[in-house]
Short mmCIF file of C-alpha atoms in Angstrom, two decimals:
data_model
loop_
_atom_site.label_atom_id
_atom_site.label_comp_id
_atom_site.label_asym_id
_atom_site.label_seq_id
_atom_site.Cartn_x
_atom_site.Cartn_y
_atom_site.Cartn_z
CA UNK A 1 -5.46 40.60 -32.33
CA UNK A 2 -4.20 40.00 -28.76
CA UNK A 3 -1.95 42.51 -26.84
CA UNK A 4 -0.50 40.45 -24.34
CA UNK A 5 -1.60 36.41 -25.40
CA UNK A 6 0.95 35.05 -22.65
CA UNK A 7 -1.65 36.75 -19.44
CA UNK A 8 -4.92 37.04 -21.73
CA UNK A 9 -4.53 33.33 -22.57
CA UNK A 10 -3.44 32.15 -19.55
CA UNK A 11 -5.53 28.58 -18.21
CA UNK A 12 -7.45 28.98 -15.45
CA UNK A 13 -5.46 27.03 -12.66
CA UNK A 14 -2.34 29.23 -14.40
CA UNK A 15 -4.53 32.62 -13.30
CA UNK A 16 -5.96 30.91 -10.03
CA UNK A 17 -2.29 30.55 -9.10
CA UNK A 18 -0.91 33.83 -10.20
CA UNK A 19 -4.11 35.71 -8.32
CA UNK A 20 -3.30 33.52 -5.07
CA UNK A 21 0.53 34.46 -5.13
CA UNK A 22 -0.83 38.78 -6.57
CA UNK A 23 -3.46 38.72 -3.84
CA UNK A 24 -0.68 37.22 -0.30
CA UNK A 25 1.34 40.22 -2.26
CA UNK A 26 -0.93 43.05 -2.10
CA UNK A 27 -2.52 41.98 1.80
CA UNK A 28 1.12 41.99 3.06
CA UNK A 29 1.41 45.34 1.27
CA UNK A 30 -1.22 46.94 2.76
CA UNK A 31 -0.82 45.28 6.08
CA UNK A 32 2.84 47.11 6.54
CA UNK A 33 1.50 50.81 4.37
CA UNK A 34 -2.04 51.19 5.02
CA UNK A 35 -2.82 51.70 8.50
CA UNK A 36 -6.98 51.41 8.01
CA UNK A 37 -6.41 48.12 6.45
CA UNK A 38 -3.92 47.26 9.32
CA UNK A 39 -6.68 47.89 11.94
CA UNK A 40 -9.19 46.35 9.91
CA UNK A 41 -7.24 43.20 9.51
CA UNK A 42 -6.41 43.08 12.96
CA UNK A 43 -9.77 43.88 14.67
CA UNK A 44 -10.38 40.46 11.91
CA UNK A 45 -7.29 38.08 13.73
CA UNK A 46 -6.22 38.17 10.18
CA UNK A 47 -2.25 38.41 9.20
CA UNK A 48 -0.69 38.44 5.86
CA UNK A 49 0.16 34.74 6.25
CA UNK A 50 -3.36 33.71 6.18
CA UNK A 51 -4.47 34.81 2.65
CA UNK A 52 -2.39 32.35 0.23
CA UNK A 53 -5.03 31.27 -1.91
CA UNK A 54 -7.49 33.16 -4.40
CA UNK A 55 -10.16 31.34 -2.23
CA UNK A 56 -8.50 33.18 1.20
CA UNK A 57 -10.40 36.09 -0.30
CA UNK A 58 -13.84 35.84 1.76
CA UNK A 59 -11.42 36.01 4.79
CA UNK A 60 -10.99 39.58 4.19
CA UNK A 61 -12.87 42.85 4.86
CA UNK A 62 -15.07 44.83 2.36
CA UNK A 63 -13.94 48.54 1.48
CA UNK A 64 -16.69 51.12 0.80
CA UNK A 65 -17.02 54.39 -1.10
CA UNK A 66 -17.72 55.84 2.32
CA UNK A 67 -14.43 54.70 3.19
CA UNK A 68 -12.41 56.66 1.04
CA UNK A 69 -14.52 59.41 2.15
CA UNK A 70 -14.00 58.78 5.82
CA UNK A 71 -10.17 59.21 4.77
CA UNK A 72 -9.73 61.76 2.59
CA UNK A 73 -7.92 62.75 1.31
CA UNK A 74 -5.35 60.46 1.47
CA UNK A 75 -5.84 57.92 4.53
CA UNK A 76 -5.94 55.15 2.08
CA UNK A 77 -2.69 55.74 -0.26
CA UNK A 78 -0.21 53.33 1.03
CA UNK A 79 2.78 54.72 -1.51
CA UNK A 80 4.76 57.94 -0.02
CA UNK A 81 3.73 60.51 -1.47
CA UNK A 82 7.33 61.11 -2.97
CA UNK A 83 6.33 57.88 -5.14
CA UNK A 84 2.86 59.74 -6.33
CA UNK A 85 3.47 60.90 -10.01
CA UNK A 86 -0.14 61.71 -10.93
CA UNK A 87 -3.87 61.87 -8.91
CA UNK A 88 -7.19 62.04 -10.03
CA UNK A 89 -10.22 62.33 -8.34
CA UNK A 90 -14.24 61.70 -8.52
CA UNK A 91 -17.34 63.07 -6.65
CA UNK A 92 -18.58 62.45 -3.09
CA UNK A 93 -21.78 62.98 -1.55
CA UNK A 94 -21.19 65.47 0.53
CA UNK A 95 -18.62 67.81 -1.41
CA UNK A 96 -15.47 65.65 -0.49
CA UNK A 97 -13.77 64.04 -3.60
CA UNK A 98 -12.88 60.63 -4.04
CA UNK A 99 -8.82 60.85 -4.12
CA UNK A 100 -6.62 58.25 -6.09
CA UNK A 101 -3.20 58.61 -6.28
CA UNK A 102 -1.12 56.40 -9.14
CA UNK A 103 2.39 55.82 -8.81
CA UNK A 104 5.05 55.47 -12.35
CA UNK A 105 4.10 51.45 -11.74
CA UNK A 106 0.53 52.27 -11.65
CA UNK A 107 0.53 54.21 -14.66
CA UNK A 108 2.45 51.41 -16.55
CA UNK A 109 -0.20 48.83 -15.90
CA UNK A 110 -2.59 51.32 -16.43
CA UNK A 111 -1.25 51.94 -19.88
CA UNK A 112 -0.96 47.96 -20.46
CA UNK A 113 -4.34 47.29 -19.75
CA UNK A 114 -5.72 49.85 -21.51
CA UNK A 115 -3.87 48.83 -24.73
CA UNK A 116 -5.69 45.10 -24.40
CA UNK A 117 -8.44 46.84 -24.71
CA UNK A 118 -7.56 48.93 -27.70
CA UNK A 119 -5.94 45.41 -29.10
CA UNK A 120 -9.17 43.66 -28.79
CA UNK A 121 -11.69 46.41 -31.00
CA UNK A 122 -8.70 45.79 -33.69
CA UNK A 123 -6.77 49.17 -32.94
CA UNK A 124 -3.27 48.81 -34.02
CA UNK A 125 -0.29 51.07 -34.69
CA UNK A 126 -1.39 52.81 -37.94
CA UNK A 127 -4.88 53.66 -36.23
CA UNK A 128 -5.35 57.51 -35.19
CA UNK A 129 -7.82 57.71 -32.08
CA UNK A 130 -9.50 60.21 -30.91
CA UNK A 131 -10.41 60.85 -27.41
CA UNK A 132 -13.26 62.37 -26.97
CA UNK A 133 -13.48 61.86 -23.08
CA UNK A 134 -13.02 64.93 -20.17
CA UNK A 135 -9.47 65.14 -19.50
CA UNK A 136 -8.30 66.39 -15.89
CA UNK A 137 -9.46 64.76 -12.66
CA UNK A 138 -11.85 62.34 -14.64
CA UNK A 139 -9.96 59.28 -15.42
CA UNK A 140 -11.81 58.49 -19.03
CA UNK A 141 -9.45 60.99 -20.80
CA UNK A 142 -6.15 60.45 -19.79
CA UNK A 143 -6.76 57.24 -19.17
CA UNK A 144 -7.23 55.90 -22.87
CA UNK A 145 -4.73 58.44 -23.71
CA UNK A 146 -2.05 56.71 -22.86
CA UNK A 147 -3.67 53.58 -24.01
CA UNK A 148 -3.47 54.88 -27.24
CA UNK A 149 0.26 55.35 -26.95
CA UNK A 150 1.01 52.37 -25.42
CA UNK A 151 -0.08 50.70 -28.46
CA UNK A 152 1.64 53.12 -30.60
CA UNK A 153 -1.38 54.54 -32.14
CA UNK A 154 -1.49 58.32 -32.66
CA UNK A 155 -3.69 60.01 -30.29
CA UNK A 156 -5.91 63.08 -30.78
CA UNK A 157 -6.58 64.65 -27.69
CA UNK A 158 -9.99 66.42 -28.64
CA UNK A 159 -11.76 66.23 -25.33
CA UNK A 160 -15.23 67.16 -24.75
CA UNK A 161 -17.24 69.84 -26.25
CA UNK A 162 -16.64 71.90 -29.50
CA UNK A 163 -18.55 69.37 -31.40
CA UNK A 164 -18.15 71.03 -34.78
CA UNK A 165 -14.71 71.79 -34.80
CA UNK A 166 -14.23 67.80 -33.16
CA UNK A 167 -16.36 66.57 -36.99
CA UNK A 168 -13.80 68.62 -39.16
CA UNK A 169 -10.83 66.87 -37.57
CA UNK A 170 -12.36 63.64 -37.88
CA UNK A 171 -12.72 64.18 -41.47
CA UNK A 172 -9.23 65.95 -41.99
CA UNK A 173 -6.93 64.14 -39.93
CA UNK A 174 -8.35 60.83 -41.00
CA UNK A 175 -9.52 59.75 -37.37
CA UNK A 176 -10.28 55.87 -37.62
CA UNK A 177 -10.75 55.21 -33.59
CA UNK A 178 -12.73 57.25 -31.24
CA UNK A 179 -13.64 56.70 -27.22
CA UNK A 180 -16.10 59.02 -25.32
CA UNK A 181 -19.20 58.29 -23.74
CA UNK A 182 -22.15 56.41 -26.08
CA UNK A 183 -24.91 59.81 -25.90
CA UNK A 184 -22.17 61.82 -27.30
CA UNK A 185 -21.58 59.24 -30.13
CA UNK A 186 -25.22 59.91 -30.70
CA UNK A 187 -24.72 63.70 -30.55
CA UNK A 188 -21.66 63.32 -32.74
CA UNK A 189 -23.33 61.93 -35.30
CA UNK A 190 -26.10 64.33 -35.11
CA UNK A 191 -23.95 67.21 -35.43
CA UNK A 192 -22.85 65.38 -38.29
CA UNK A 193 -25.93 65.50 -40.38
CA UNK A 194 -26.63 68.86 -39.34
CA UNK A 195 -23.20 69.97 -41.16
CA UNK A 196 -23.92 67.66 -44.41
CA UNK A 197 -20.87 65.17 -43.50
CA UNK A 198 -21.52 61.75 -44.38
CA UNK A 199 -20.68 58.49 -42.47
CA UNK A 200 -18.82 58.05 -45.50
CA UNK A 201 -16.91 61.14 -45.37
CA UNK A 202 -14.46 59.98 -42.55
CA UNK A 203 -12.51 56.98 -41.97
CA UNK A 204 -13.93 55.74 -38.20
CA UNK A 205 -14.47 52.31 -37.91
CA UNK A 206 -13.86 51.39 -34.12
CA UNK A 207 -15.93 53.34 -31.41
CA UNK A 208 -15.09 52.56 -27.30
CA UNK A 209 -17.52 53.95 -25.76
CA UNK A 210 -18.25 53.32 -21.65
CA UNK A 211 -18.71 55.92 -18.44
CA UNK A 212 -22.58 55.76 -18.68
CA UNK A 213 -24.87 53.01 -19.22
CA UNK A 214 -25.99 52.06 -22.65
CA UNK A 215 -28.30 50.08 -24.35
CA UNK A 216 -28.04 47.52 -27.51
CA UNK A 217 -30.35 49.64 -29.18
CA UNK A 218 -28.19 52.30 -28.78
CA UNK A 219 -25.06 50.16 -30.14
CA UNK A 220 -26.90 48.89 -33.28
CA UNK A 221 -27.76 53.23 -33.80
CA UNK A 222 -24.04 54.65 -33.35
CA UNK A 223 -22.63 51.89 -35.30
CA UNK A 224 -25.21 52.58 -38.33
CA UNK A 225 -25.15 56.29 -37.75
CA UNK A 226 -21.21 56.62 -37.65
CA UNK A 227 -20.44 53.34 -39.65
CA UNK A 228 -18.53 51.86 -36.84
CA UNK A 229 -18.01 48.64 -34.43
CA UNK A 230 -18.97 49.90 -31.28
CA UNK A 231 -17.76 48.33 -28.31
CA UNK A 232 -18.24 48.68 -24.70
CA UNK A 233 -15.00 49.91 -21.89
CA UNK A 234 -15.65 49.30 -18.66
CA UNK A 235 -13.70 51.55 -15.66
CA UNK A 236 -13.75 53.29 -12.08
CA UNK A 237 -11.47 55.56 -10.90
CA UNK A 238 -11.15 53.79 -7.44
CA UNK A 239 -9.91 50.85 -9.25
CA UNK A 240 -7.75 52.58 -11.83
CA UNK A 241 -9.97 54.35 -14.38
CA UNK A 242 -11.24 53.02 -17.81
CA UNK A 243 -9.05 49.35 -19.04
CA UNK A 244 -10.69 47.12 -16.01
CA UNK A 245 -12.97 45.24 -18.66
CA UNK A 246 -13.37 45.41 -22.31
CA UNK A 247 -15.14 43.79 -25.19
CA UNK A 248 -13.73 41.89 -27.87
CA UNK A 249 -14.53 40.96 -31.73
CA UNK A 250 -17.51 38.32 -29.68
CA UNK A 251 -19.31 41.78 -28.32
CA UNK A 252 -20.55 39.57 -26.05
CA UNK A 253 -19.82 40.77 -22.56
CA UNK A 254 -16.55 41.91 -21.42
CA UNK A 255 -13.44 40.76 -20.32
CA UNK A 256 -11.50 41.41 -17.35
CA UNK A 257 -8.16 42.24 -17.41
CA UNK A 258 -7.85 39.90 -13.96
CA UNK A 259 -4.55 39.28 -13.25
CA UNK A 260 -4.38 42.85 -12.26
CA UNK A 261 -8.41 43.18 -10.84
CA UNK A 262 -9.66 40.42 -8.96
CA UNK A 263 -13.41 39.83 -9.78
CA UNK A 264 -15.93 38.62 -7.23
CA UNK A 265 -19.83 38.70 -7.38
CA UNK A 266 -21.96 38.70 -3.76
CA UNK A 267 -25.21 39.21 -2.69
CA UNK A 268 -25.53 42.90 -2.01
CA UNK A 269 -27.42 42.42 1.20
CA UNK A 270 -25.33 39.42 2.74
CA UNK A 271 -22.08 39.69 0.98
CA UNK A 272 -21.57 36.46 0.78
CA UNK A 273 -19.57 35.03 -2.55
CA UNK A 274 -22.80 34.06 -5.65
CA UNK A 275 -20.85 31.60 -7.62
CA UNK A 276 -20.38 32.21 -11.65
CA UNK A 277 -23.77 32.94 -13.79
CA UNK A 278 -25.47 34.37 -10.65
CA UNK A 279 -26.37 38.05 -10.48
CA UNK A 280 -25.16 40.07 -7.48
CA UNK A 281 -22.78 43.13 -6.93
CA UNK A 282 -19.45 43.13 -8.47
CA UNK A 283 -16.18 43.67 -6.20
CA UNK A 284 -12.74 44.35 -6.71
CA UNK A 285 -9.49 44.02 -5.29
CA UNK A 286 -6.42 44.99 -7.06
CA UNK A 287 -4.16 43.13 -7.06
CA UNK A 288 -0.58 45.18 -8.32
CA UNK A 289 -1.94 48.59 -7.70
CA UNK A 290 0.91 50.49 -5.51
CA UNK A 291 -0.64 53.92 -4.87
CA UNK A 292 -3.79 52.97 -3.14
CA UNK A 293 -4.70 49.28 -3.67
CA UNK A 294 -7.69 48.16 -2.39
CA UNK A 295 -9.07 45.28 -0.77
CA UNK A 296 -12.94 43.82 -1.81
CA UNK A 297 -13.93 47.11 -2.97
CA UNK A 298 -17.90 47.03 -3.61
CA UNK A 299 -18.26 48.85 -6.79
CA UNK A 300 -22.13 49.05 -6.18
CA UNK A 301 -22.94 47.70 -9.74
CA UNK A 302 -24.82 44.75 -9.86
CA UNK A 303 -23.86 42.02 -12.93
CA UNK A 304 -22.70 38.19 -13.01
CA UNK A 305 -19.74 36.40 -13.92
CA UNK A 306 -18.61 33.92 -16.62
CA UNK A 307 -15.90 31.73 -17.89
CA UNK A 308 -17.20 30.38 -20.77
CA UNK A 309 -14.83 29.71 -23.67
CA UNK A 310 -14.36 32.91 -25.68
CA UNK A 311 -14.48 32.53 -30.03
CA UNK A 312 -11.76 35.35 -29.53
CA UNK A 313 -9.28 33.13 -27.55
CA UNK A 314 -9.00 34.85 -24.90
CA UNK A 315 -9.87 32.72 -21.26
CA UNK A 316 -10.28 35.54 -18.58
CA UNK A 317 -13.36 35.80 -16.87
CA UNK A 318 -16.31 38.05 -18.68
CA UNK A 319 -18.72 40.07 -16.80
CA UNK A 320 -22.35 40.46 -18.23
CA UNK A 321 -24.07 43.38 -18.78
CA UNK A 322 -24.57 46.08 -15.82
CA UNK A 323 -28.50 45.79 -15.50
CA UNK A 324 -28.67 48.38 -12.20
CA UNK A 325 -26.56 49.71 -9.02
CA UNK A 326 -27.14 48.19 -5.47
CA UNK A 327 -27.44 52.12 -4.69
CA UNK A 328 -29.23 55.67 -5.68
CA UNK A 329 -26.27 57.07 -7.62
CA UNK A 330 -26.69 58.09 -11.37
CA UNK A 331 -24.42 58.27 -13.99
CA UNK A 332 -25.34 61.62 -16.41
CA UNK A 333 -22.81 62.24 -19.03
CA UNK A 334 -20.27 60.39 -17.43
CA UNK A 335 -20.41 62.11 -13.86
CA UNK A 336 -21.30 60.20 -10.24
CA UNK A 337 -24.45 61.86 -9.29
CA UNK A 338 -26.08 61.07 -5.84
CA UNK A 339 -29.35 62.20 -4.88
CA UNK A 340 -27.64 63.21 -1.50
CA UNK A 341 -25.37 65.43 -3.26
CA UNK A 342 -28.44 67.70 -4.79
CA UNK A 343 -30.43 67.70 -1.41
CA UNK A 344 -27.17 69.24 0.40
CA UNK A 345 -27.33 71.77 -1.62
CA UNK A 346 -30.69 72.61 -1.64
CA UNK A 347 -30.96 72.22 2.05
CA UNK A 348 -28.22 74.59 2.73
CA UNK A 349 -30.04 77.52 0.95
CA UNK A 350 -32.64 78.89 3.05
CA UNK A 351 -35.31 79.64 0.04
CA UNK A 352 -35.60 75.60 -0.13
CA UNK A 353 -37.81 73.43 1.49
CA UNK A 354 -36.56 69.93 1.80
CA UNK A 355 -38.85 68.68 -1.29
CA UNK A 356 -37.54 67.99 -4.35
CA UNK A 357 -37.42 66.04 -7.30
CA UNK A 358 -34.63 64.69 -10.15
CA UNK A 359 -35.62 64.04 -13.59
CA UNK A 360 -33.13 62.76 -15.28
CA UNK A 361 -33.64 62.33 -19.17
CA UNK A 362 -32.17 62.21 -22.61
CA UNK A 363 -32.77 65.06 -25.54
CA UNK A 364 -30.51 65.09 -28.71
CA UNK A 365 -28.45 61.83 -27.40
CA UNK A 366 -27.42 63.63 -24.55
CA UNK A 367 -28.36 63.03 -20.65
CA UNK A 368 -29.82 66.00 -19.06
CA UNK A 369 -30.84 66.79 -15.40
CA UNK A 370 -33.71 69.16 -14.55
CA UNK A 371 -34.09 69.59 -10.39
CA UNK A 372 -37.72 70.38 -9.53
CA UNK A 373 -37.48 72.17 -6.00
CA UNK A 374 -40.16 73.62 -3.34
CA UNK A 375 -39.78 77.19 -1.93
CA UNK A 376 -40.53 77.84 1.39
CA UNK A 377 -43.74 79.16 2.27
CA UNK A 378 -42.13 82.01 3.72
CA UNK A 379 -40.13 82.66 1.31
CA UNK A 380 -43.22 82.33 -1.30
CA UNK A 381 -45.57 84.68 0.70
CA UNK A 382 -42.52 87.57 0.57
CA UNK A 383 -43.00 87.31 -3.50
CA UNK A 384 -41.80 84.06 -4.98
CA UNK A 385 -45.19 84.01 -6.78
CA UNK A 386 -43.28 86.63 -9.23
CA UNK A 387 -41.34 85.47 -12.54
CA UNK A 388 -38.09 87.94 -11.26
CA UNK A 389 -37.42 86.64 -8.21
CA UNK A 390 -38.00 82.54 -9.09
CA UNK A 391 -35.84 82.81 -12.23
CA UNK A 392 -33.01 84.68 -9.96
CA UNK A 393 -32.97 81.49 -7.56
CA UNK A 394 -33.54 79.25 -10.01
CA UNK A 395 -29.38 80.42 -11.51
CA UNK A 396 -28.08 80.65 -7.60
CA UNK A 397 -29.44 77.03 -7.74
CA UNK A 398 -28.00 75.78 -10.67
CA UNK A 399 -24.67 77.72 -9.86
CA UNK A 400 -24.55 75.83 -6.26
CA UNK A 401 -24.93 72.25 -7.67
CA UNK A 402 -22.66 72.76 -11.01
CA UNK A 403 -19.81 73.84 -8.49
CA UNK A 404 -20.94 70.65 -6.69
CA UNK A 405 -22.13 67.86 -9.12
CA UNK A 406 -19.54 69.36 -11.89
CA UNK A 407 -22.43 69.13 -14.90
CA UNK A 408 -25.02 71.94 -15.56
CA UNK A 409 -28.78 71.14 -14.42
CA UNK A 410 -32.09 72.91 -15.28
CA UNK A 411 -33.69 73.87 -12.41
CA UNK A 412 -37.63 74.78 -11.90
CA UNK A 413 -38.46 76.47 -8.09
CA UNK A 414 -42.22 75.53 -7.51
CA UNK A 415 -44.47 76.62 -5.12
CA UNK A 416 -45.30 74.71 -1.88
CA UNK A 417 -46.72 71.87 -1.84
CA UNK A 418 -46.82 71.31 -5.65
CA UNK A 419 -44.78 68.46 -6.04
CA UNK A 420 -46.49 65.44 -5.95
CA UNK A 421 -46.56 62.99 -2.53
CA UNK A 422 -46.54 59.73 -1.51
CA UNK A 423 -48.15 58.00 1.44
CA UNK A 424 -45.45 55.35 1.06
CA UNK A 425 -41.63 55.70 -0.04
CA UNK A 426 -41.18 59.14 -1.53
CA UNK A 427 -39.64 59.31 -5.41
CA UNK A 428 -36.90 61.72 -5.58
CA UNK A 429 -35.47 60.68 -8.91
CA UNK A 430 -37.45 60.16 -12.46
CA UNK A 431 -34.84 58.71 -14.94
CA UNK A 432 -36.60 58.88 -18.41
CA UNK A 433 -33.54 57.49 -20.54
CA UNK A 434 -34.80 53.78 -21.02
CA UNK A 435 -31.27 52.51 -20.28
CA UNK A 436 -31.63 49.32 -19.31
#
């Protein structure tokens, strides 16, 4: 099944043309609403007039995480804010949010998109779905949400957590679709056995599953485990949320929905263009987005490019695998996690000495994060060497970075100089999870 067979199916000089005319659009959009892009384009000689082709692209500037940052909260939103009907938001490194606001447009091709995606893992109008992603500021939930009815599916807004009661609806309402991240298919399925239901107890068939890396391995398990097809959903929030890519029947790489997201691949350290099959970091630019378009955003994951005739029809470009990020963040049960993030925290509590460590691992399908941190020697010498007094800073820690990171983390305080060193590049982060 196809959702939308006139732009999925489109041949490639019919998408090169409608990108070229998308992407003069969008430039002379932000050019006259955005004033950073304004001053970045002219700093560049560059005017709206110059970018008519898809190829015009390298012309223009890069945009950053650190840029939204640098504007926040909303420097970069080129819609009045009259126009704004809904915002979400994702972490930063140093406390401030990533803010995104999506106009009634926005939300419409949101919805569209998403519903190709549904389309293509064979969800149709009969289908009930559950979605078993965070709702609120995270995009995942809402995002497929109205995917779901888009397509005219029935939704089931179940959320995270309450795993038990989330296995009797499956069984009782029939559930046939679910999305939510691939550990907590794992966990699902595990809470499944635990309460004696069967695979064959429920109607699922179609998993999308996405927001955290995941291995084949892991595919081949959920879809034995829950008797599914298990596909993959690719999103970000500062590109819209969940819908950018998607699977199809092939499961062989993933589709993006590119009349909407123009793909490019570079070379993370000198940004220029890698051509298709090459491996390099993927950036976007939207290409219709009204709220807060953006221009050659550098998504930091690092993949390649195809355009390889598709068994499922469809001729938009695919993009392989995500084998690593061209930076430290971490993605644990769905949540941006930087390194940088934990050490501000730690660093602004006087117990802590500036040595630390992440381990980041995986224990009944789920991701978990345990922070190993120094205490002071000062601090140590005044009683630290006591069970009371380490297990009372151990909760202020974990408090801190849960109001921070916006997931719970074990955390262990050990005495100075017990963590191990390094003559050469110190190892902050241990990620156990064999992901890749």
């Amino acid at each position: 099944m196809i959702w939308n067979e006139v732009k999925e199916c489109m041949s490639r000089d019919e998408m090169r043309e409608l990108q070229g005319r998308r992407l003069h659009k969008v430039v002379d959009y932000v050019y006259h609403h955005t004033p950073f892009y304004r001053r970045k384009l002219q700093e560049m000689d560059i005017t709206p007039d110059d970018i008519r082709t898809v190829e015009d692209i390298v012309k223009l500037p890069f945009t950053t995480k650190q840029d939204l940052r640098d504007n926040y909260p909303f420097g970069l939103q080129a819609a009045p804010q009259s126009e704004i009907i809904r915002i979400h938001a994702s972490s930063g490194t140093t406390g401030n949010p990533t803010i995104v606001g999506y106009t009634r447009k926005d939300i419409g091709v949101w919805s569209e998109c998403m519903a190709r995606c549904l389309t293509s893992y064979g969800v149709g109008r009969g289908d009930i779905f559950s979605v078993a992603y965070g709702y609120g500021l995270f995009t995942g939930g809402l995002g497929v949400h109205y995917g779901v009815e888009t397509l005219g599916a029935a939704v089931v807004p179940a959320s995270t957590g309450n795993t038990e009661k989330h296995v009797r609806l499956l069984k009782d309402l029939g559930v046939t679709g679910i999305a939510c991240t691939p550990s907590y298919a794992l966990h699902l399925a595990e809470t499944m056995e635990k309460m004696g239901v069967s695979r064959d107890e429920t109607k699922l068939r179609v998993g999308a599953f996405g927001a955290e890396p995941w291995t084949e391995n892991m595919r081949k398990e959920i879809e034995e485990r829950l008797g599914i097809k298990a596909f993959n959903l690719y999103g970000l929030s500062e590109i819209m949320g969940p819908c950018v890519s998607y699977e199809c029947s092939a499961q062989h790489n993933s589709h993006i929905n590119e009349d909407h997201y123009l793909p490019e691949i570079v070379d993370p350290v000198t940004l220029e263009p890698l051509p298709y099959g090459q491996q390099g970091e993927l950036v976007f630019t939207t290409l219709t987005k009204e709220g807060m378009p953006l221009l050659r955003y550098r998504t930091r994951d690092l993949t390649s490019l195809e355009d390889t005739p598709c068994s499922c029809g469809r001729t938009s470009v695919k993009m392989t695998k995500i084998v690593g990020r061209s930076d430290d963040m971490l993605i644990i049960r769905g949540i941006n996690v930087f390194p940088s993030q934990v050490e501000s925290v730690l660093l602004s509590m006087p117990e802590c000495a500036p040595r630390y460590l992440l381990v980041v691992d995986r224990q009944d399908n789920l991701d978990t994060l345990t922070v190993q941190v120094e205490v002071r020697q000062e601090y140590f010498d005044q009683g630290f060497d006591t069970l009371t007094p380490i297990t009372e800073l151990e909760k202020k820690i974990s408090a801190r970075l849960k109001s921070v990171l916006s997931i719970s983390a074990k955390v262990q305080v050990k005495a100075p100089n017990s963590l191990e060193r390094s003559e050469g590049k110190s190892k902050f982060v241990i990620d156990n999870r064999n992901i890749r």
